[in-house]
């Protein structure tokens, strides 16, 4: 910042230089002076509604620069500083102090004195302001405004209207940040209130389907969908008006211990604060991280935390005896596991995609050195060899690549097989905030893409590689436009390309051809760390080849010789199902997430399974030994987010639970190998010693199969996970689940016509397995001959029910008319 | 004294079918437009600027100066918005004007649009006056059919669309930025300024917002010249204006006279105070201005003299209250209005008017407490100068001024626990008594 960009002013006699355009309220903060405020929020546009921040201002005027005071106190939140300005706050100006006291008194007249039962009590700006500069007793003796309370805005969000100070932070957030204006100011004067469209409150009769939200996506509860970020309004509410059903009346803020840590529900790995009391997490709040998530998080990061403390939480090891899992001591269980792994002639490791870097590294070493197998794959979802090659070539060992700041500053960002909102969470918010030009190669313009103002490059699922190959500056229409803008831009690829042969190959080629950078946006928080740790066949940590084991001292933990290149997820499952694999070590994954859950269940049935699990879930039903491990909140560790940024976090809760690494170390010990897998430092030392790989593994080189004709009555399936769905990590959060978007089957008008379905009618989507029967939504942006289903939403478990994936051919029919025939 | 009346804007109101195009043309209508279209737009603008015409909506800002604040044309649209959201208690000039002589406003809007380079003008009308809405729609249709609106007006090459928009009934929408939000289809609440409407107004484009009477004055100034206009009124408050007398005068109504006329003259014109009574207090410019008493009867009713005397000329809504009126009751009713109409955006206006309403109602009902006097003193101070927009600042004016002149009357209510007045004695119409 050059001196010309700085403006010097005086606040309460303290001279301070701030960038041009800074608002007085923030210039004062630079001088260490806190001006009270309610409506002001640094990430929202000023509104100057609450009038709590009134201060005395004088500016130089005319050629002489004579200081001229404003005739009345000014809102510090809405006025930009100017050179030579003199600001006197409540600390030095009786006028400002009187104005602020007046506003405080007025705010309080209709505010209930219910701090003792208010969730905000103890962390409430209004309470602070009232105690700091309010009157000892109120002069207001008239009846206060009252409202029926609370009013449910969504199944998760409740509003106690009498507590609301009408600062509009919530409505401004909803409109400005995620673009989900589900609430607005209503009525006026002292009856003014925040609300959603509610005919009862507004005294309006609205015919069915003719409300202002008709045609918008409904939530599971049938009301208009409030979005994936609505929970942020609870955090920014300066009083206790907005509460969440999940936290309301659960705790007092002063009883909570707050620890800054990292969210583990998506690959952004947002900064969060976990608030707990006596060993129980009660609340998650967004941290303040301008480089990453600003002050916002997804509702999943905010509300999905009870899964670690449910009735299915494992506290002791389990060993199967006579077909029944029974509690066992650690020595018994380790001995049983060691026996299984010793007796097995062939073993594989499926650690799952939610691991910390430290635990991922422990699995990587354990598999190769202790079990002597390279049959290891972290992916617990549809996966391909091409994807593994892509990850090894592009991602592994690449360190920090494109950052949030670079992504949002790019001339254009192209998403391929990736949904910025559903799969990226705050990636969507940052792009929207920056107004970045976004393109999406997909079968339809998703709700997120529309709110990003993005452009759809239509692609039938499976044809993404062809579309990528067609992105050339000379191409006609949107493909040419995108190709030109992507020079210096970013191409973001996501997990569903794993079922599109040739797509990763085409993405690498397109990035090179167009001069764009390439980003892999995985959906799970642990996937990037798993790649860095080498949890793919043939891959060592930091992008090194497993063949380097024995040659590079830095890989000495892997032993002296590496096993031959192993099998990936699909081949491991098929081998086990065919009885050609004796034992599998399984980490935190769900059977239902695997590409073919039926086949996977069969595989786990046939092979011996040693499971390292937080909860007793479906994998345990097939396991012979279950070893309990700690969830992220009970251990220190490091996630690596999609940027490649290390996101270390501390242990939040005191716990006796062991990390996966500690358990693997003990198991290795039992198997006669002493290796320090349970230490947080180990992997960092290894990665530091390895540095960047001198030579990258070869680029993926998969061919594009010829397109197969889709028979009449069928359609190609487009599918991805909604951000809030039936994920196991969202278990025990009924209010979150009820706030999710309603699962619908989306088709184009022509496809709908061909099937004979109308908007809201029921569409049966089937394979030779089962039928998924959902309300139809007709989307004019949708490519013809394609149907979109959410991957794992209520009533739409695509993998389990259909055994299908993105790009599969499925049958379409009107529900109840011979579906699945 | 009748020679002080100067009917211009009101001159045609009594003509048969005065609202029709035919009647308007017969009375010399649209001649000013022809003259304007034969001139350079800049000359039309300068003529109005030099005339010293000041805004008739209340604030009194020079109209031509406001026009000249528009940035130079950039090829994009610029808008004229006529503020016809007349809704303050006592103010009743624009609605009869639009009812009786809508073409006068339309002609003014066309000339103004020509002067500022606007091709789509809007009249934002208070929503409750459906009869006026119908009349304006009819007049616009007539004017369009006759070629005064639309493409190539009178062969001049100038195009103008004029849209009449009815609001949904909110006093706040008379505040120009709230009006613009409402016109855009949003909730009508005042915008943060800057940017001012001249820079980013309707649809974020340069916009002029003028009162009905200001725009209706434009044809007169255009036709007769700025010198003629300046020959009327005072040096800094030029021309004529409509004075709306209501309340306890013999003949309430619209009295158009040069600015600077006194209330004494106007009351004489209106036949004096109700028989058997004396003037107690009067409002010079609507309920948002400080009240006057007999002491100010000779204050010239121009913008600056009224300010010097401690109030505002406002909309020249002269409400007259004789000695039968309880000032606590009158102020209480006004506060009801402000509490009801406060838009709710800012704390001082929203909560302050709500509190004052409760206190005033209690005092009037005989349940006042001695400490209420301090609240009546303090809360207006918490509103004035702290509220977001001028409408909040104006809300306690009647209360503050009434305490200045009639403090004892409030104390009497509190001490004796009852209102000393008979409300029926103030009734103007027998049939209202109930």
XYZ file of N, CA and C in Angstrom, chain A residues 105 109 137-144, chain B residues 355 358-359 362 367 369 371-372 375:
57
model
N -31.187 3.274 24.893
C -32.440 3.301 25.647
C -33.615 2.911 24.753
N -36.392 -0.482 24.813
C -37.776 -0.363 25.298
C -38.629 -1.548 24.871
N -31.937 1.595 35.634
C -33.316 1.098 35.537
C -33.973 1.768 34.344
N -34.938 1.090 33.778
C -35.576 1.610 32.574
C -36.590 2.684 32.934
N -36.684 3.682 32.067
C -37.737 4.697 32.242
C -38.996 4.287 31.518
N -38.895 3.193 30.794
C -40.018 2.790 29.957
C -40.986 1.952 30.777
N -42.192 2.460 30.960
C -43.162 1.762 31.802
C -44.384 1.297 31.029
N -44.350 1.501 29.693
C -45.511 1.107 28.883
C -45.419 -0.395 28.570
N -46.503 -0.974 28.087
C -46.425 -2.383 27.689
C -45.455 -2.551 26.515
N -44.684 -3.636 26.569
C -43.753 -3.908 25.480
C -44.469 -4.640 24.354
N -42.924 4.883 21.654
C -42.929 5.268 23.077
C -43.774 6.526 23.291
N -47.470 5.980 23.209
C -48.007 5.389 24.433
C -48.151 6.433 25.535
N -47.129 7.266 25.683
C -47.155 8.261 26.763
C -48.257 9.285 26.507
N -51.681 7.982 27.152
C -51.927 7.849 28.599
C -52.247 9.204 29.217
N -54.109 9.389 32.611
C -53.246 8.491 33.373
C -51.776 8.906 33.283
N -48.203 10.711 34.367
C -47.417 10.749 35.599
C -46.472 11.941 35.512
N -43.409 12.222 35.912
C -42.140 11.953 35.214
C -42.325 11.873 33.689
N -43.579 11.792 33.231
C -43.821 11.771 31.790
C -43.319 13.048 31.116
N -39.929 12.619 29.927
C -39.865 11.738 28.763
C -40.277 12.491 27.496
